[in-house]
Every structure is written in C-alpha cells, then in structure tokens.
Short mmCIF file of C-alpha atoms in Angstrom, two decimals:
data_model
loop_
_atom_site.label_atom_id
_atom_site.label_comp_id
_atom_site.label_asym_id
_atom_site.label_seq_id
_atom_site.Cartn_x
_atom_site.Cartn_y
_atom_site.Cartn_z
CA MET A 15 -8.61 21.93 1.49
CA GLY A 16 -9.61 23.41 -1.84
CA PHE A 17 -6.93 25.92 -2.72
CA LYS A 18 -6.81 27.46 -6.12
CA GLU A 19 -3.92 26.37 -8.25
CA GLN A 20 -1.33 28.83 -9.44
CA GLY A 21 -0.47 28.67 -13.13
CA GLY A 22 -2.50 27.32 -15.99
CA GLU A 23 -3.36 23.82 -17.10
CA SER A 24 -0.50 23.67 -19.59
CA GLU A 25 2.11 24.39 -16.94
CA LYS A 26 0.61 21.80 -14.64
CA GLY A 27 0.71 19.26 -17.46
CA LEU A 28 4.35 19.96 -18.22
CA ILE A 29 5.45 19.72 -14.59
CA GLU A 30 3.77 16.37 -14.21
CA ALA A 31 5.12 15.19 -17.57
CA VAL A 32 8.72 16.03 -16.68
CA ASN A 33 8.32 14.32 -13.31
CA GLU A 34 6.93 11.24 -15.02
CA GLN A 35 9.91 11.22 -17.36
CA ALA A 36 12.23 11.54 -14.39
CA GLY A 37 10.53 8.44 -12.99
CA GLU A 38 11.38 6.59 -16.18
CA LEU A 39 14.96 7.85 -16.01
CA ILE A 40 15.13 6.59 -12.42
CA HIS A 41 13.97 3.18 -13.63
CA LEU A 42 16.72 3.14 -16.27
CA LEU A 43 19.37 4.18 -13.75
CA ARG A 44 18.16 1.52 -11.32
CA CYS A 45 17.81 -1.25 -13.88
CA SER A 46 20.38 -0.68 -16.62
CA ARG A 47 23.85 -2.12 -16.72
CA ALA A 48 25.62 0.44 -18.85
CA PRO A 49 29.36 0.78 -19.48
CA ASP A 50 31.36 3.74 -18.15
CA SER A 51 31.15 5.69 -21.39
CA VAL A 52 27.34 5.52 -21.41
CA LEU A 53 27.12 6.42 -17.72
CA ALA A 54 29.32 9.44 -18.42
CA GLU A 55 27.05 10.45 -21.30
CA ALA A 56 23.95 10.13 -19.09
CA THR A 57 25.67 12.15 -16.38
CA ALA A 58 26.36 14.99 -18.83
CA HIS A 59 22.68 15.12 -19.81
CA LEU A 60 21.61 15.11 -16.15
CA GLN A 61 23.98 17.97 -15.43
CA ALA A 62 22.55 19.93 -18.35
CA ALA A 63 19.01 19.40 -17.04
CA MET A 64 20.13 20.49 -13.59
CA SER A 65 21.74 23.65 -14.98
CA SER A 66 18.43 24.56 -16.64
CA LEU A 67 16.39 24.10 -13.48
CA ALA A 68 18.83 25.40 -10.85
CA PRO A 69 18.06 29.14 -11.26
CA TYR A 70 14.42 28.42 -10.38
CA LEU A 71 15.06 26.52 -7.15
CA GLU A 72 12.80 27.76 -4.34
CA GLN A 73 14.48 28.37 -1.02
CA GLY A 74 13.24 28.79 2.51
CA GLU A 75 10.67 27.10 4.70
CA GLY A 76 7.33 25.40 4.35
CA TRP A 77 8.09 22.41 2.15
CA SER A 78 5.27 19.88 2.41
CA VAL A 79 3.29 17.29 0.46
CA ALA A 80 0.97 20.12 -0.53
CA SER A 81 3.48 22.80 -1.46
CA ILE A 82 6.78 23.51 -3.09
CA ALA A 83 7.46 26.10 -0.37
CA SER A 84 5.50 28.08 2.20
CA ASP A 85 3.95 30.42 -0.36
CA THR A 86 2.51 27.73 -2.62
CA PRO A 87 -0.59 26.19 -1.10
CA GLY A 88 -1.69 22.71 -2.11
CA LEU A 89 -4.54 21.81 -4.38
CA GLY A 90 -7.90 20.49 -3.27
CA TRP A 91 -8.63 16.78 -3.54
CA LEU A 92 -10.91 15.49 -6.25
CA GLU A 93 -13.39 12.63 -5.82
CA ASN A 94 -11.74 10.71 -8.64
CA ASP A 95 -8.16 11.76 -7.84
CA LEU A 96 -7.46 12.02 -4.12
CA THR A 97 -3.71 12.45 -4.50
CA HIS A 98 -4.40 15.78 -6.21
CA CYS A 99 -4.18 17.47 -2.78
CA MET A 100 -0.64 16.20 -2.17
CA PRO A 101 1.09 16.86 -5.50
CA TYR A 102 4.59 16.95 -3.98
CA SER A 103 4.22 13.82 -1.84
CA PRO A 104 7.16 11.37 -2.04
CA VAL A 105 4.59 8.57 -1.84
CA SER A 106 1.90 9.56 -4.33
CA GLY A 107 2.72 13.00 -5.75
CA ARG A 108 2.77 13.40 -9.49
CA ARG A 109 5.13 16.35 -9.00
CA ASN A 110 7.64 14.23 -7.13
CA PRO A 111 9.58 11.76 -9.27
CA VAL A 112 10.41 9.43 -6.37
CA ALA A 113 6.73 8.45 -5.95
CA PRO A 114 5.57 5.11 -7.36
CA SER A 115 2.60 4.96 -9.70
CA ILE A 116 -0.48 5.31 -7.47
CA ARG A 117 -4.08 6.31 -8.10
CA MET A 118 -6.67 6.73 -5.35
CA TRP A 119 -10.32 7.68 -5.59
CA ARG A 120 -13.35 8.02 -3.33
CA ASP A 121 -15.97 5.28 -3.34
CA GLY A 122 -18.64 6.48 -0.89
CA GLY A 123 -17.09 6.35 2.59
CA GLU A 124 -14.09 4.36 1.42
CA VAL A 125 -10.88 4.99 -0.47
CA ARG A 126 -10.09 2.72 -3.35
CA GLY A 127 -7.04 2.80 -5.53
CA GLU A 128 -4.45 1.02 -7.58
CA ALA A 129 -0.68 0.90 -7.41
CA LEU A 130 1.92 -0.53 -9.76
CA PHE A 131 5.43 -0.92 -8.40
CA SER A 132 8.35 -1.05 -10.81
CA ALA A 133 11.72 -2.63 -9.96
CA THR A 134 12.73 0.76 -8.51
CA TYR A 135 10.68 -0.22 -5.45
CA ALA A 136 11.98 -3.79 -5.07
CA GLY A 137 12.79 -5.29 -1.67
CA PRO A 138 12.97 -9.10 -1.56
CA PRO A 139 13.29 -10.74 -5.00
CA ASN A 140 10.32 -9.91 -7.25
CA SER A 141 8.53 -8.23 -4.32
CA VAL A 142 7.79 -4.70 -3.20
CA HIS A 143 10.06 -3.39 -0.41
CA GLY A 144 8.39 -3.64 3.01
CA GLY A 145 9.29 -0.03 3.72
CA VAL A 146 7.62 1.15 0.51
CA ILE A 147 4.49 -0.81 1.46
CA ALA A 148 4.46 0.93 4.86
CA ALA A 149 4.91 4.32 3.19
CA VAL A 150 1.98 3.73 0.85
CA PHE A 151 -0.20 2.64 3.78
CA ASP A 152 0.57 5.86 5.64
CA GLU A 153 -0.68 7.84 2.63
CA LEU A 154 -3.67 5.56 2.03
CA LEU A 155 -4.83 5.78 5.66
CA SER A 156 -4.40 9.57 5.52
CA MET A 157 -6.64 9.68 2.47
CA ALA A 158 -9.35 7.76 4.35
CA ASN A 159 -9.15 10.52 6.96
CA VAL A 160 -9.16 13.26 4.33
CA ILE A 161 -12.45 12.06 2.80
CA SER A 162 -13.94 11.76 6.29
CA GLY A 163 -13.37 15.49 6.75
CA ALA A 164 -9.83 16.15 7.92
CA ALA A 165 -6.37 14.59 8.01
CA GLY A 166 -4.30 14.46 11.19
CA PHE A 167 -0.65 13.68 11.77
CA THR A 168 0.31 10.02 11.97
CA GLY A 169 0.49 8.91 15.63
CA THR A 170 0.93 5.15 15.26
CA LEU A 171 1.18 3.05 12.11
CA THR A 172 1.03 -0.75 12.27
CA VAL A 173 1.61 -2.76 9.11
CA LYS A 174 1.15 -6.53 8.77
CA TYR A 175 2.74 -8.37 5.88
CA HIS A 176 0.67 -11.45 5.03
CA ARG A 177 2.49 -12.52 1.87
CA HIS A 178 4.76 -10.96 -0.74
CA THR A 179 3.34 -8.02 -2.65
CA PRO A 180 4.49 -8.50 -6.24
CA LEU A 181 6.28 -6.03 -8.48
CA GLN A 182 4.87 -5.07 -11.86
CA GLN A 183 1.32 -6.26 -11.11
CA PRO A 184 -1.66 -4.05 -10.31
CA ILE A 185 -2.14 -3.87 -6.52
CA GLU A 186 -5.62 -2.95 -5.29
CA LEU A 187 -5.65 -0.35 -2.52
CA TRP A 188 -8.49 0.00 0.00
CA ALA A 189 -8.90 2.11 3.14
CA VAL A 190 -11.62 3.29 5.49
CA ASN A 191 -11.80 5.69 8.41
CA ASP A 192 -13.31 3.52 11.17
CA ARG A 193 -14.01 6.05 13.88
CA ASN A 194 -12.91 9.37 15.34
CA THR A 195 -12.66 10.04 19.08
CA GLY A 196 -11.93 13.65 19.92
CA ARG A 197 -8.72 14.43 18.11
CA LYS A 198 -7.95 10.77 17.34
CA GLN A 199 -8.71 9.21 13.95
CA PHE A 200 -8.63 5.42 13.53
CA SER A 201 -8.31 4.00 10.03
CA ARG A 202 -7.69 0.65 8.34
CA ALA A 203 -6.27 -0.23 4.95
CA GLU A 204 -5.39 -3.21 2.77
CA MET A 205 -3.39 -4.10 -0.33
CA ARG A 206 -4.88 -6.90 -2.39
CA VAL A 207 -3.86 -8.89 -5.45
CA ASP A 208 -6.70 -10.67 -7.24
CA GLY A 209 -8.83 -10.14 -4.14
CA GLU A 210 -6.30 -11.71 -1.76
CA VAL A 211 -4.83 -9.48 0.97
CA THR A 212 -1.04 -9.23 0.74
CA ALA A 213 -0.61 -6.60 3.47
CA SER A 214 -2.84 -4.66 5.87
CA ALA A 215 -2.45 -1.67 8.15
CA GLU A 216 -4.02 0.25 11.00
CA GLY A 217 -3.31 3.85 11.79
CA LEU A 218 -3.99 6.24 14.63
CA PHE A 219 -3.82 9.83 13.47
CA ILE A 220 -3.95 12.94 15.66
CA LEU A 221 -5.70 16.12 14.58
CA PRO A 222 -4.00 19.43 15.39
CA ALA A 223 -5.62 21.03 18.46
CA SER A 224 -7.19 23.82 16.40
CA ALA A 225 -9.01 21.41 14.09
CA SER A 226 -11.12 19.85 16.87
CA ASP A 227 -13.65 21.12 19.38
CA GLU A 228 -12.21 18.84 22.05
CA PRO A 229 -8.97 19.71 23.84
CA MET B 28 25.94 -12.39 2.49
CA GLY B 29 29.36 -11.64 1.07
CA PHE B 30 29.06 -11.89 -2.67
CA LYS B 31 31.84 -10.73 -4.88
CA GLU B 32 31.08 -7.62 -6.81
CA GLN B 33 31.02 -7.65 -10.58
CA GLY B 34 32.92 -4.85 -12.30
CA GLY B 35 35.76 -2.74 -11.00
CA GLU B 36 35.91 0.08 -8.50
CA SER B 37 35.72 2.76 -11.18
CA GLU B 38 32.46 1.43 -12.57
CA LYS B 39 30.97 1.22 -9.09
CA GLY B 40 32.03 4.81 -8.44
CA LEU B 41 30.43 6.05 -11.64
CA ILE B 42 27.14 4.21 -11.04
CA GLU B 43 26.86 5.69 -7.58
CA ALA B 44 27.88 9.13 -8.84
CA VAL B 45 25.23 9.19 -11.56
CA ASN B 46 22.61 8.03 -9.07
CA GLU B 47 23.65 10.78 -6.66
CA GLN B 48 23.30 13.30 -9.47
CA ALA B 49 19.88 11.92 -10.28
CA GLY B 50 18.99 12.57 -6.64
CA GLU B 51 19.99 16.20 -7.08
CA LEU B 52 17.98 16.41 -10.28
CA ILE B 53 14.98 15.00 -8.40
CA HIS B 54 15.44 17.72 -5.78
CA LEU B 55 15.44 20.38 -8.50
CA LEU B 56 12.34 18.91 -10.17
CA ARG B 57 10.58 18.76 -6.81
CA CYS B 58 11.65 22.19 -5.60
CA SER B 59 12.05 24.44 -8.64
CA ARG B 60 9.37 26.64 -10.10
CA ALA B 61 10.54 26.86 -13.69
CA PRO B 62 8.64 28.30 -16.66
CA ASP B 63 7.42 26.08 -19.51
CA SER B 64 10.44 26.78 -21.73
CA VAL B 65 12.85 25.63 -19.03
CA LEU B 66 10.78 22.56 -18.23
CA ALA B 67 10.82 21.68 -21.92
CA GLU B 68 14.62 22.09 -21.99
CA ALA B 69 15.01 19.85 -18.93
CA THR B 70 12.70 17.28 -20.54
CA ALA B 71 14.88 17.16 -23.65
CA HIS B 72 17.99 16.48 -21.55
CA LEU B 73 16.17 13.77 -19.60
CA GLN B 74 15.10 12.13 -22.84
CA ALA B 75 18.68 12.21 -24.11
CA ALA B 76 19.92 10.54 -20.90
CA MET B 77 17.18 7.93 -21.24
CA SER B 78 18.15 7.21 -24.85
CA SER B 79 21.74 6.56 -23.73
CA LEU B 80 20.74 4.14 -20.98
CA ALA B 81 17.79 2.37 -22.63
CA PRO B 82 19.83 -0.18 -24.66
CA TYR B 83 21.35 -1.48 -21.42
CA LEU B 84 18.08 -2.06 -19.55
CA GLU B 85 18.06 -5.48 -17.88
CA GLN B 86 14.89 -7.51 -18.32
CA GLY B 87 13.44 -10.50 -16.59
CA GLU B 88 13.03 -11.61 -13.01
CA GLY B 89 14.87 -11.33 -9.74
CA TRP B 90 14.89 -7.61 -9.01
CA SER B 91 15.68 -6.98 -5.36
CA VAL B 92 17.45 -4.60 -2.97
CA ALA B 93 20.58 -6.66 -3.57
CA SER B 94 20.48 -7.06 -7.31
CA ILE B 95 19.68 -5.40 -10.59
CA ALA B 96 18.27 -8.72 -11.84
CA SER B 97 18.45 -12.38 -10.94
CA ASP B 98 21.99 -12.80 -12.26
CA THR B 99 23.56 -9.98 -10.26
CA PRO B 100 24.00 -10.97 -6.64
CA GLY B 101 24.23 -8.31 -3.94
CA LEU B 102 27.34 -7.17 -2.17
CA GLY B 103 28.31 -8.11 1.36
CA TRP B 104 27.75 -5.64 4.17
CA LEU B 105 30.65 -3.74 5.67
CA GLU B 106 31.01 -2.91 9.37
CA ASN B 107 31.21 0.79 8.55
CA ASP B 108 28.70 0.74 5.69
CA LEU B 109 25.81 -1.62 6.27
CA THR B 110 23.77 -0.41 3.30
CA HIS B 111 26.49 -1.81 1.04
CA CYS B 112 24.58 -5.12 0.96
CA MET B 113 21.42 -3.48 -0.44
CA PRO B 114 22.80 -1.19 -3.17
CA TYR B 115 19.51 -1.07 -5.11
CA SER B 116 17.24 -0.45 -2.11
CA PRO B 117 14.66 2.33 -2.61
CA VAL B 118 15.26 3.27 1.05
CA SER B 119 19.03 3.32 1.41
CA GLY B 120 20.62 2.18 -1.85
CA ARG B 121 23.28 4.33 -3.40
CA ARG B 122 22.39 2.78 -6.77
CA ASN B 123 18.77 3.85 -6.47
CA PRO B 124 18.16 7.58 -6.90
CA VAL B 125 14.86 7.57 -4.99
CA ALA B 126 16.63 6.73 -1.71
CA PRO B 127 17.23 9.54 0.79
CA SER B 128 20.72 10.18 2.13
CA ILE B 129 21.31 7.47 4.75
CA ARG B 130 24.42 5.99 6.35
CA MET B 131 24.37 3.05 8.76
CA TRP B 132 27.22 1.34 10.57
CA ARG B 133 27.75 -1.35 13.17
CA ASP B 134 28.54 -0.37 16.74
CA GLY B 135 29.00 -3.65 18.59
CA GLY B 136 25.59 -5.32 18.78
CA GLU B 137 23.76 -2.18 17.63
CA VAL B 138 23.18 -0.34 14.39
CA ARG B 139 23.88 3.37 14.38
CA GLY B 140 23.41 5.74 11.51
CA GLU B 141 22.54 9.16 10.22
CA ALA B 142 19.94 10.38 7.78
CA LEU B 143 19.38 13.74 6.17
CA PHE B 144 16.04 14.29 4.46
CA SER B 145 15.74 16.91 1.74
CA ALA B 146 12.45 18.55 0.76
CA THR B 147 11.93 15.65 -1.66
CA TYR B 148 10.83 13.63 1.40
CA ALA B 149 8.55 16.28 2.96
CA GLY B 150 5.20 15.34 4.51
CA PRO B 151 3.73 17.93 6.91
CA PRO B 152 5.32 21.39 6.60
CA ASN B 153 9.06 21.30 7.35
CA SER B 154 8.79 17.66 8.44
CA VAL B 155 9.68 14.27 7.03
CA HIS B 156 6.73 12.32 5.54
CA GLY B 157 5.39 9.73 8.00
CA GLY B 158 5.53 7.09 5.28
CA VAL B 159 9.20 7.81 4.57
CA ILE B 160 9.93 7.49 8.30
CA ALA B 161 8.21 4.09 8.31
CA ALA B 162 10.19 3.00 5.26
CA VAL B 163 13.50 3.95 6.87
CA PHE B 164 12.54 2.07 10.04
CA ASP B 165 11.86 -1.10 8.05
CA GLU B 166 15.38 -0.91 6.62
CA LEU B 167 16.99 0.06 9.93
CA LEU B 168 15.33 -2.84 11.78
CA SER B 169 16.41 -5.20 8.98
CA MET B 170 19.99 -4.04 9.43
CA ALA B 171 19.82 -4.85 13.16
CA ASN B 172 18.83 -8.36 12.08
CA VAL B 173 21.56 -8.52 9.44
CA ILE B 174 24.33 -7.81 11.96
CA SER B 175 22.81 -10.38 14.34
CA GLY B 176 23.38 -13.03 11.66
CA ALA B 177 20.48 -13.06 9.20
CA ALA B 178 17.65 -10.90 7.89
CA GLY B 179 14.09 -12.18 7.63
CA PHE B 180 11.07 -10.82 5.81
CA THR B 181 9.08 -8.12 7.61
CA GLY B 182 6.10 -9.68 9.41
CA THR B 183 4.81 -6.73 11.45
CA LEU B 184 6.09 -3.17 11.59
CA THR B 185 4.82 -0.72 14.22
CA VAL B 186 5.92 2.90 14.09
CA LYS B 187 5.20 5.53 16.74
CA TYR B 188 5.52 9.20 15.88
CA HIS B 189 6.43 11.16 19.02
CA ARG B 190 7.04 14.54 17.42
CA HIS B 191 7.89 15.93 14.00
CA THR B 192 11.08 14.69 12.42
CA PRO B 193 12.64 17.74 10.75
CA LEU B 194 13.82 18.11 7.17
CA GLN B 195 17.36 19.19 6.41
CA GLN B 196 18.77 18.33 9.85
CA PRO B 197 20.89 15.30 10.70
CA ILE B 198 18.68 12.56 12.17
CA GLU B 199 20.40 9.97 14.38
CA LEU B 200 19.41 6.39 13.62
CA TRP B 201 19.62 3.57 16.15
CA ALA B 202 18.46 -0.05 16.11
CA VAL B 203 19.00 -3.28 17.99
CA ASN B 204 17.94 -6.89 17.52
CA ASP B 205 16.31 -7.70 20.88
CA ARG B 206 15.76 -11.42 20.61
CA ASN B 207 15.17 -14.27 18.18
CA THR B 208 12.68 -17.08 18.82
CA GLY B 209 12.84 -19.84 16.25
CA ARG B 210 12.24 -18.12 12.94
CA LYS B 211 11.03 -14.88 14.56
CA GLN B 212 13.33 -11.87 14.94
CA PHE B 213 12.28 -8.98 17.22
CA SER B 214 14.00 -5.62 16.77
CA ARG B 215 13.62 -2.02 17.95
CA ALA B 216 14.73 1.25 16.44
CA GLU B 217 14.65 5.00 17.06
CA MET B 218 15.18 8.28 15.24
CA ARG B 219 16.62 11.04 17.39
CA VAL B 220 17.37 14.71 16.96
CA ASP B 221 19.85 16.15 19.46
CA GLY B 222 19.30 13.06 21.58
CA GLU B 223 15.51 13.43 21.69
CA VAL B 224 13.43 10.63 20.15
CA THR B 225 11.20 11.87 17.32
CA ALA B 226 9.94 8.44 16.22
CA SER B 227 10.40 4.81 17.29
CA ALA B 228 9.59 1.41 15.83
CA GLU B 229 9.29 -2.25 16.59
CA GLY B 230 9.50 -5.00 14.03
CA LEU B 231 8.81 -8.70 13.88
CA PHE B 232 10.69 -10.35 11.05
CA ILE B 233 10.31 -13.93 9.83
CA LEU B 234 13.24 -15.99 8.60
CA PRO B 235 12.69 -18.20 5.55
CA ALA B 236 12.18 -21.83 6.62
CA SER B 237 15.53 -22.91 5.18
CA ALA B 238 17.47 -20.38 7.28
CA SER B 239 16.36 -21.86 10.62
CA ASP B 240 16.65 -25.22 12.31
CA GLU B 241 13.09 -24.92 13.63
CA PRO B 242 10.13 -25.57 11.34
#
C-alpha cells in the first residue's frame, strides 16, 4: 500500500466531516421518536442533500474498502491510524457513514485500538449486535495482517462471545498476526472492557497467489 | 415475541421510508465524488434534518434490535417477513439506515431470504466485505432459531468464505436450526449466487437461563 491521495487536505476533511454528520443523522433516525410532520421535514432535507450529491455519483466497477471506484486507489496506512488505508470500509471507514467509531494503531507487532458503539449498533438490550462484533473482528484481524506485511482475503472467521459487549463504553481492541504458512495468515483478536475479554476471534486469511512465492 | 406495535400504519410507513432514503443518501455519500461547494451544501441539509429530529431523541437504557429504548417493545415476526421482529437491527432493520437490503421469510422449518449489497458494503474489489457477510450470517442464524421457537445469544460464530460474494447481485440466503441441546442452539446457514455457495456459517447460540427448563 502507500498510494498518493487525490485532492487536497481540505477536501479530505470535508468528506470525512460530512460522513461523520451522516453518522449523527443515522443515530437520530435510529433513536428519535418523531411525529409524521417532523419525519416529513427530515425527509425533505434528505432529498435536498441527495439532489446535491447525485450528479457526482461514480458509476462502474471496482468499488472496494480502498476506493470509491476502480480509478481511485486507496491510501496508505499510517502507524497511528491503520484504518487510513480503508477509507470506504463499512466497518471502519471515515468516508462511509455506516461504520461505527473505530480507531486502530500499530503497537510494535500488534494492533491496538478503541471502538465506541452507539445505539445504532445495538443487538441484545444495551449490548453491541453480535454481527457487528464479528464485522469489527474481520477488520481488526485484517489489520494485524496488514502490519505484518500484507492482507489476504478472509478464509475462515471464528468469533467467540464471552459476555455482552456494552454500548456507549470504550471497547479496547487488540489483534496479532500469529504466523504465516505459505499463502495462509493466522491471526487472533480480542475486545476488552476494563481489561476483561468480552469477545475473541481467530481468522485464517488467504493471500492472492501473486502475493506469495509459494503456489 | 408478538408485541403490539405502537403508532399507526402511516407512521410506520414514514419511519421506514425516511430510513430507506437515508440509505440512499449514505450510498451517495459513499460513492459520489463531489466538490467542496456541493459537500458543504449537502452538510447544510443534513444539519437541517438533524435539527428537526434532535428534539425527539430518546434517551436512557434498553436500546436493542427490537426497540428504540426500553419502553418500546419490538414487533412480532411474520412468516413472510422475519426481520419484522428486529426493526432497529443494524443488519436487517428497516428502521436502521445502516442495514443493507435484506428480506427473510419462513419456508417450513427453514429460513430463506435474499440480500442485495450496494457499494456501501464493499470489501475487496467488487465484493461484499467479509465482516458484513459475517454480520448477516449472525442475523440469519438467529432467525433460524427464532422460527424454531426462541432465539439465544450468539456463543460462537464460524464463517467460511468459499469465493467472493458479489456486490449488486441478488444473494440467496438460507438457514436452518439443526438441533437444540438444553440451552444450546446449533444452526447452519449459506449464501448462494445462482445456486453456488459463496459463504457458509455455523452458529452456537445460548438461551437465557429463564427460557429453558435445564439449568
């Protein structure tokens, strides 16, 4: 990785700001109990925003965590901001309003991070949705592979839920790439609250054939 | 399940409509390359929508897939619309704009369904994010448990990725509750494209102690 970003710093800031605001709007839509007249008013504003953006919609192929379309490469990862290489990720991307609030950074050979899940991501009462937890683990394990040199495609993901992972509290994220065998990458990850593990995961990831010297 | 819904049909329709529109706005934010002036315009509309909704934000405890807060119970599931019982789910809820487009219905002892993933949910190029796939499996397996009589908390989720799951194509969903042993529920699920399995999952779910006659 390590592509050069298109556009200047100010544009990047505005894109991420509008996505962050969309996240707040999502929270309000998820968590407000508004009467019809207010919903209609909100709808009109949403439609106006959509009309502004629609002419700039990119079409075609190549959509990925790293790009808006095939002609926009991703950005390189930063030691203190690993998600920087996947700006459009639905799990951690700051240019994708569906992503929860997640930070990840490199700490030697390990990935550390922090997540905060709003009610948007609720599953059981007062707890993060099990599916959202699994999604975050997939990204976290991938990041452990990224800092070890390369990221493969997920082959198998196993998530264990030890206890409820709470909403609206900082969740510590941790992951490490254990070992690589040929094209296979094995990684482990945990979510912790006050040092106690709430969920853990193991992943087997497969490197594309061209990225390895073994067949 | 089988709670009575608060509010009339028209309100329900409007809530789901505004959430669907928010989903389209998310798509435009994720997939448009707009200049600063247009982003600023969109931001202003988003802020206006937020100002309308903010006074109606519910506070407190009890957020879940089934409720906006502790005093709003979920809705019962319908044979032809299983997600109806989890309207606020981040994975399948039609009152949560981060959820991808998913339908699930009961077919005898099995769950069948269909998903369509927009670029918002992209992982590798032209493919659904592995984490999003895992999240959908958690919900799908839960639904197999729901139709078998009760849904437990996810204990272990294992997802196998056989090949890429494509964006913007209908994905067939399938799940079955295999067996229940005391408080443990074992279920299996698959995603298929044109009959070919792209990903599969197994889940162990644990019923709360009060929902079982075994300790």
